[in-house]
Coordinates of C-alpha atoms and ligand atoms in Angstrom, one line a residue:
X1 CA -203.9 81.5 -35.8
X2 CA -201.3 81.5 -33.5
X3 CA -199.5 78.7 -31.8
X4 CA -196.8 77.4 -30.4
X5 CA -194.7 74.9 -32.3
X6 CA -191.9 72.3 -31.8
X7 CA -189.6 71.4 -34.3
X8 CA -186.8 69.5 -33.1
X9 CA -186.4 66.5 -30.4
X10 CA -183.4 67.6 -29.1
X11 CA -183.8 71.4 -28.7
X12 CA -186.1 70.1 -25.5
X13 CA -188.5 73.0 -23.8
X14 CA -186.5 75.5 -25.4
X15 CA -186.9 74.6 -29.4
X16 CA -190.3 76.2 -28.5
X17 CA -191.7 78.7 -30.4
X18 CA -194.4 80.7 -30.7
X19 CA -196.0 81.1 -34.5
X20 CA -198.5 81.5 -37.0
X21 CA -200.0 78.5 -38.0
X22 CA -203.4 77.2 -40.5
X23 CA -206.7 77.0 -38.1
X24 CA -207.1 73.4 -37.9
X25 CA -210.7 72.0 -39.3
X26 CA -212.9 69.4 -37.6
X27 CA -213.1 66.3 -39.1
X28 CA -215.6 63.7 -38.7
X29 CA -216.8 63.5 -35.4
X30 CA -214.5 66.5 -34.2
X31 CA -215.3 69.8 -32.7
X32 CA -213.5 72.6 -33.4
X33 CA -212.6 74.7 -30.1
X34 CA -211.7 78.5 -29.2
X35 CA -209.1 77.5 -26.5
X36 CA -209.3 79.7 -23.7
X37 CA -207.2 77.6 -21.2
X38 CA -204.1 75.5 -22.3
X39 CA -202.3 72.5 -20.3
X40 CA -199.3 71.3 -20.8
X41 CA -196.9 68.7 -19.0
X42 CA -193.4 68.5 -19.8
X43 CA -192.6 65.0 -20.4
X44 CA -194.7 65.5 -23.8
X45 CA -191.4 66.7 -25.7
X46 CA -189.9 63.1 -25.2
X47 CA -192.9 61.1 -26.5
X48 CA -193.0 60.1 -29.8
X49 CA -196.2 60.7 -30.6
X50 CA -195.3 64.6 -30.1
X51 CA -192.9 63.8 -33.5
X52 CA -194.8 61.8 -35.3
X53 CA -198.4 60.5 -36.3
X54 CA -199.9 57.2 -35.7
X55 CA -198.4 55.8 -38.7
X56 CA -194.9 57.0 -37.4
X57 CA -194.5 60.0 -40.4
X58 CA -193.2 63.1 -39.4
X59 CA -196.1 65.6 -38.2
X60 CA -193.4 68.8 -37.3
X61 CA -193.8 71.3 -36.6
X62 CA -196.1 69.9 -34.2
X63 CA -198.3 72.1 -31.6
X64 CA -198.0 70.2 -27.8
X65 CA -200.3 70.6 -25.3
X66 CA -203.6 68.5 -24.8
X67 CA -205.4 69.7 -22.0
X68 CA -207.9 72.6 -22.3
X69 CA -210.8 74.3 -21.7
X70 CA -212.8 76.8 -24.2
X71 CA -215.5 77.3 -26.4
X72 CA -217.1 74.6 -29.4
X73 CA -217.1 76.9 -32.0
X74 CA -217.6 74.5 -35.2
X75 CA -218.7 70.8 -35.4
X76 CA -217.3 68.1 -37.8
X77 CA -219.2 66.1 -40.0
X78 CA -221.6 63.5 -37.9
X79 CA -220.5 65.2 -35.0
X80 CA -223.0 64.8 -31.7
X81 CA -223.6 65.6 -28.1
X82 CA -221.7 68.8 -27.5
X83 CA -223.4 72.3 -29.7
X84 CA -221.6 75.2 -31.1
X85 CA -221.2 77.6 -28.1
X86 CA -220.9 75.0 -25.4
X87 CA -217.9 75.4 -23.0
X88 CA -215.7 72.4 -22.4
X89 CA -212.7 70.8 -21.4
X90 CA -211.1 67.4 -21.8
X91 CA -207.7 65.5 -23.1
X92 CA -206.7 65.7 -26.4
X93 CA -205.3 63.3 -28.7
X94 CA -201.7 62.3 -28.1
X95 CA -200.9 62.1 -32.1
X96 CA -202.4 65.5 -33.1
X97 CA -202.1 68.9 -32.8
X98 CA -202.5 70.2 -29.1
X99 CA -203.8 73.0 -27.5
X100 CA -201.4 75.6 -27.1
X101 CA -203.0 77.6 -29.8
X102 CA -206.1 79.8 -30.4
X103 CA -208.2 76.5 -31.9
X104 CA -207.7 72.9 -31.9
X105 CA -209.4 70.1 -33.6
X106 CA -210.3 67.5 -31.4
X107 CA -213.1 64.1 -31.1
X108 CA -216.0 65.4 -29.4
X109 CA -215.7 62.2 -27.2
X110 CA -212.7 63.4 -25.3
X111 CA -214.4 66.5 -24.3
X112 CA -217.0 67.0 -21.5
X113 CA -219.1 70.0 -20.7
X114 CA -217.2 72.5 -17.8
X115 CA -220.0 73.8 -16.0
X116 CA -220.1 78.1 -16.3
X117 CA -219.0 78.3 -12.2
X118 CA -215.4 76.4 -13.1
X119 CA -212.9 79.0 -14.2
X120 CA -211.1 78.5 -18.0
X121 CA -208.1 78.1 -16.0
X122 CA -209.1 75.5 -13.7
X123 CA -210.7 73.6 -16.4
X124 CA -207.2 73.3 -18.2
X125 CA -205.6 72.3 -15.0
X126 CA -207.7 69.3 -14.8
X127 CA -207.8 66.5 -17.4
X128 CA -204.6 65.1 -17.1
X129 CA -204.4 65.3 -13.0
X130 CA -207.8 64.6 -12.2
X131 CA -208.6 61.4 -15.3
X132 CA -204.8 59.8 -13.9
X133 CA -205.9 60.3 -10.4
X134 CA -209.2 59.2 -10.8
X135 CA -208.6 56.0 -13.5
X136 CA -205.2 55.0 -11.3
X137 CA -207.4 55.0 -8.1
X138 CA -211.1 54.0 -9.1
X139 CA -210.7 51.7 -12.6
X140 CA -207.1 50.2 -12.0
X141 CA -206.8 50.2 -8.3
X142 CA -210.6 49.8 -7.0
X143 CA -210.0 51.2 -4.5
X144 CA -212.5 50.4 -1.3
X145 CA -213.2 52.6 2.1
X146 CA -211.5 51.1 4.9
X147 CA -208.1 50.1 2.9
X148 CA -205.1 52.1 2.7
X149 CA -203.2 53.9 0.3
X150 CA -199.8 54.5 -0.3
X151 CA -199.5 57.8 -2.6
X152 CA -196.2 58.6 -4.0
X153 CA -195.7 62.3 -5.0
X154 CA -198.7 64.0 -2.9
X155 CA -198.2 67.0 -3.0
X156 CA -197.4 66.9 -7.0
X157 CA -200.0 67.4 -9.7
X158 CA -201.6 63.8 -9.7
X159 CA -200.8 63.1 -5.8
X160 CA -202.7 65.5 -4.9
X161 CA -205.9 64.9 -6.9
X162 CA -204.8 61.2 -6.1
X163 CA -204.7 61.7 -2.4
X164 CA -208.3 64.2 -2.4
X165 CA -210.0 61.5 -4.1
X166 CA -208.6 58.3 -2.0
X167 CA -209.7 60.6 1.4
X168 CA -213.2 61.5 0.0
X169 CA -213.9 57.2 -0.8
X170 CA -213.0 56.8 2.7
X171 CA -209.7 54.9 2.2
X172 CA -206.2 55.4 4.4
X173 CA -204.2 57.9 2.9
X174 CA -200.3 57.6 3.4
X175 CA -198.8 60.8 1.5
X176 CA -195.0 60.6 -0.1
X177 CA -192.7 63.3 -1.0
X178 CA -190.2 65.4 0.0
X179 CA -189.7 67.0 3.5
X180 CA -190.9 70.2 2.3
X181 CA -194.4 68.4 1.0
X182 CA -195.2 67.5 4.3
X183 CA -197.9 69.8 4.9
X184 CA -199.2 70.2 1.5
X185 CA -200.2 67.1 1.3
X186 CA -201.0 66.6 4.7
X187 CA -203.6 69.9 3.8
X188 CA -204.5 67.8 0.7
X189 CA -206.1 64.9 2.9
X190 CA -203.2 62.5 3.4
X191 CA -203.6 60.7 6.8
X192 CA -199.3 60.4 7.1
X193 CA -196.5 61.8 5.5
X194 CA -193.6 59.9 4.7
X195 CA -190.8 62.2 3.1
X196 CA -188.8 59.9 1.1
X197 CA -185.5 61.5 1.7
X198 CA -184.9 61.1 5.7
X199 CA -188.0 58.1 6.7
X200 CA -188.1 54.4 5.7
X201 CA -190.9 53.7 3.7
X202 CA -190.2 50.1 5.2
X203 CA -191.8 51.9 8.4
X204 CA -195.4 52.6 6.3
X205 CA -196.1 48.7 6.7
X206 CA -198.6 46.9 5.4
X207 CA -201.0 48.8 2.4
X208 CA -203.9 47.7 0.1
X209 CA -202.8 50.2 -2.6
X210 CA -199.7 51.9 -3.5
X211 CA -200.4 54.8 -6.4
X212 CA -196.9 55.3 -7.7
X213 CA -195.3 58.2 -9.8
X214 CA -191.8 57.6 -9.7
X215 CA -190.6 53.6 -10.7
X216 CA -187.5 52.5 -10.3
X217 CA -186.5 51.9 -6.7
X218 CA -189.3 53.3 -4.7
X219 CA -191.6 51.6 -7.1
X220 CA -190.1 48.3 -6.1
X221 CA -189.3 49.3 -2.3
X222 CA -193.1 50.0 -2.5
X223 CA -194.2 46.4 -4.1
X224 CA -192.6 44.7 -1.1
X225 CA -195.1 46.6 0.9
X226 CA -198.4 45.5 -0.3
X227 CA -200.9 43.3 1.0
X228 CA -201.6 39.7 -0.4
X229 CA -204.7 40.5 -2.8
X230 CA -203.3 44.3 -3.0
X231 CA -202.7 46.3 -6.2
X232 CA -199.4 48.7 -7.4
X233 CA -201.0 51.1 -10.1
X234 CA -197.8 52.9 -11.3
X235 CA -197.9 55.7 -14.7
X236 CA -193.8 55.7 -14.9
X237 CA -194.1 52.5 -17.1
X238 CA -194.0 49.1 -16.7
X239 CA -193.2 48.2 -13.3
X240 CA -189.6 46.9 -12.5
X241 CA -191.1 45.0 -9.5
X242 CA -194.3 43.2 -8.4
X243 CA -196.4 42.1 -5.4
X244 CA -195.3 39.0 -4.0
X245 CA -199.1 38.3 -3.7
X246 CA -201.1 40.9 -5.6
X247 CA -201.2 42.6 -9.1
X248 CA -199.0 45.4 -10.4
X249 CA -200.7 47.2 -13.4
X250 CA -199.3 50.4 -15.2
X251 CA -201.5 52.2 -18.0
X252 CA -201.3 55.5 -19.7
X253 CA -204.4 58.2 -19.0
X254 CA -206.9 58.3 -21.4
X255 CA -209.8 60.5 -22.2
X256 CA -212.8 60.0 -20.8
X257 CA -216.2 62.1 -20.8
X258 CA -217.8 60.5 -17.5
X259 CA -215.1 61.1 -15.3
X260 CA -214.2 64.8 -16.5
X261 CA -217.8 65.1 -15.7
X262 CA -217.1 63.8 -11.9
X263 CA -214.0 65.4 -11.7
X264 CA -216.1 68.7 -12.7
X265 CA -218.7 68.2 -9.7
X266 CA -216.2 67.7 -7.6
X267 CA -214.7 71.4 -8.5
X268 CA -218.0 72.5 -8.1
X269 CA -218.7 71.8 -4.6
X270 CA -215.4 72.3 -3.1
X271 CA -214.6 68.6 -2.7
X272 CA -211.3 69.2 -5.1
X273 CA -209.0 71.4 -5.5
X274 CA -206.0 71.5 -8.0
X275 CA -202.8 72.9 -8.1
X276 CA -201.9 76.1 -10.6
X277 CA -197.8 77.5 -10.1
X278 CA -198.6 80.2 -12.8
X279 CA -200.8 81.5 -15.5
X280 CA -199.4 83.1 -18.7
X281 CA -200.2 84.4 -22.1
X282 CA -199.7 82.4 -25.6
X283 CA -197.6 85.3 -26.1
X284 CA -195.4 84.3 -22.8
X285 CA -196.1 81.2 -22.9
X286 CA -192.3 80.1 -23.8
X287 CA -190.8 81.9 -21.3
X288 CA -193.5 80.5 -18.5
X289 CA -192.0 77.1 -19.4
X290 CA -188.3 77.7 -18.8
X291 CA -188.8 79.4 -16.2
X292 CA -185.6 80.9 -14.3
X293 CA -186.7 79.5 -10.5
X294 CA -188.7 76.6 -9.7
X295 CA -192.5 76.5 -9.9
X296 CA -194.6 74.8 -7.8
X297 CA -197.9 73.6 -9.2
X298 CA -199.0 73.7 -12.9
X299 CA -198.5 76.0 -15.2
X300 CA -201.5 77.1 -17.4
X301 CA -201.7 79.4 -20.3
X302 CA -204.7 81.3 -20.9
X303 CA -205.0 81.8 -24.3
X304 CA -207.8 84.5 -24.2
X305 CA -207.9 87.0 -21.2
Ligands
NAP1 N1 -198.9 57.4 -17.4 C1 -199.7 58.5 -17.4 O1 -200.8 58.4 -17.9 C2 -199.2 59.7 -16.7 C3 -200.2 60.7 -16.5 C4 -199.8 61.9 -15.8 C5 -198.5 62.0 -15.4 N2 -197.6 61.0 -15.7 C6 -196.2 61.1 -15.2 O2 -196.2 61.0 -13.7 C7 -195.2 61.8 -13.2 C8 -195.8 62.7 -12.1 O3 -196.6 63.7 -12.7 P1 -197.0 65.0 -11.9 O4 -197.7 65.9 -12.8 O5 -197.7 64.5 -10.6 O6 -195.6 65.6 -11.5 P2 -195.3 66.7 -10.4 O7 -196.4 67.7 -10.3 O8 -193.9 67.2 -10.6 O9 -195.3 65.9 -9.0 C9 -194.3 65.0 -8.5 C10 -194.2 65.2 -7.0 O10 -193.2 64.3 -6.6 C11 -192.1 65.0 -5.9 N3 -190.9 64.3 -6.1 C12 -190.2 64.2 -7.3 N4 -189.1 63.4 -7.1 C13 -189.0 63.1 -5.8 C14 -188.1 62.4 -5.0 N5 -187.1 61.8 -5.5 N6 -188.4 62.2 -3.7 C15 -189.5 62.8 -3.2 N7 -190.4 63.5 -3.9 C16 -190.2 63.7 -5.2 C17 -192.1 66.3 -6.6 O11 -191.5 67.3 -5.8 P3 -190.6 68.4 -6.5 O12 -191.6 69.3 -7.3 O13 -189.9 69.2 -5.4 O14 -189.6 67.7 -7.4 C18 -193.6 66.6 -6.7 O15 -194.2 67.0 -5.5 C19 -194.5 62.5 -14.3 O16 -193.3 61.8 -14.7 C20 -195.5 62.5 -15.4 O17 -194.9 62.5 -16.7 C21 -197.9 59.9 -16.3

């Protein structure tokens, strides 16, 4: 099949290539999936898991990618609740092969039906965005209408989804970003806009929830501004900085078949709406990733037309 592949750390987004590799096989409790849609975020080529297994051997050339959306087309020994010809979409494992190829093997747990009205390529565009947005806000944060919400980044990939979701449970929605953001995310559902280059975030006061993307010192200008019994849910690692009177928790995304199926509905009925910068083949897909000007918005690869 074809795929692409990384071999080397340092070589970054441009040591990928694109080539022929085995067609995976499910495994026990696995499906086997025709991608049609690939994600892929580009902080993946620093992780080691990318490099190496969970044992820490080398697995190069390793295929990246883990979110998609396609087809079931085999099913692993024991494997249950999703059938051979079932369209899906999910988050693949961090320590295997991805899904920036024409089939990946992957648990059947991570996967979740994508109903037949949500596009391959919106179904790629979603796992990663919308189980972060949804797991930061909902699990980690608990969110509750009436309180308000600082979100860093809202007009990025997770800050929107972050700031859709936070408007639709009723809460205040105080958008981040810079100047040019404003209206995106104010379009998006955020209440305020504060753009982090010219305004004091000081000026915000005080919030419930602060949803941060960033760390470092916004993370900890944004700890001083939460509430006593208030939460900072950060994903840029553990936090330098914590509420004087509240809880500061960081976590990784995970996959999780419930909440794809929320995040689905929500795609469904107009309630959500993600954000896709460009759409290339497998064949173009190393050229879509080092890309000559800026792109705004993800970039998905549809791996079948
Ligand atoms: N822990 C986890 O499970 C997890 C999950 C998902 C993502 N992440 C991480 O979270 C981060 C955000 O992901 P994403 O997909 O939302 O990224 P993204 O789509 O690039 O969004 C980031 C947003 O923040 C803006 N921004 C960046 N630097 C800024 C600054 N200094 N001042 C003001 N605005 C700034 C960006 O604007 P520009 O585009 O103009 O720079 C963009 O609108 C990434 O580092 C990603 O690796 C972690």
């Amino acid at each position: 099949m074809k795929a692409i592949v990384v071999t080397d750390q340092a070589a970054g987004l441009a040591g990928m290539t694109l080539a022929e590799r085995p067609r995976p096989a499910a495994a026990g409790n696995d499906v086997l999936v025709e991608v049609h849609a690939s994600g892929f975020t580009t902080g993946e080529l620093e992780w080691d898991p990318t490099w190496v297994d969970r044992l820490g051997r080398d697995r190069t050339p390793s295929i990246p990618g883990h979110e998609l959306a396609g087809v079931v087309s085999a099913l692993g020994y024991g494997t249950t609740g999703l059938s051979v010809g079932q369209r899906v979409f999910g988050l693949t494992d961090w320590t295997r092969d991805g899904t920036l190829a024409e089939y990946v093997a992957v648990e059947a747990r991570n996967l979740a039906p994508l109903p037949g009205d949500v596009d391959f390529t919106v179904g790629a565009s979603l796992p990663i965005s919308g189980l972060t947005a949804w797991q930061g806000l909902f699990v980690h944060g608990r969110v509750q209408a009436g309180q308000s919400v600082l979100v860093h980044g809202a007009a990025g990939g997770v800050g929107s989804v972050v700031t859709q979701l936070a408007r639709e449970a009723g809460a205040h929605v105080i958008g981040t970003g810079r100047a040019a953001d404003r209206q995106t995310a104010l379009d998006f559902g955020a209440h305020e806009f504060v753009d982090l280059q010219s305004d004091s975030l000081d000026e915000v006061g005080g919030v419930d929830l602060v949803f941060d993307i960033f760390g470092g010192e916004i993370l900890k200008r944004s700890a001083g501004l939460i509430r006593a019994g208030g939460t900072l849910v950060t994903i840029a690692g553990p936090p330098e900085a914590r509420p004087a009177d509240g809880l500061a928790i960081d976590f990784v995304v995970e996959a999780d078949r419930a909440q794809l199926s929320e995040i689905a509905q929500r795609v469904r009925d107009g309630r959500l709406r993600t954000l896709i910068g460009t759409t290339a083949t497998l064949d173009d897909a190393v050229a879509a990733f080092n890309p000559t000007e800026r792109v705004k918005g993800k970039t998905v690869i549809r791996v079948r037309p």
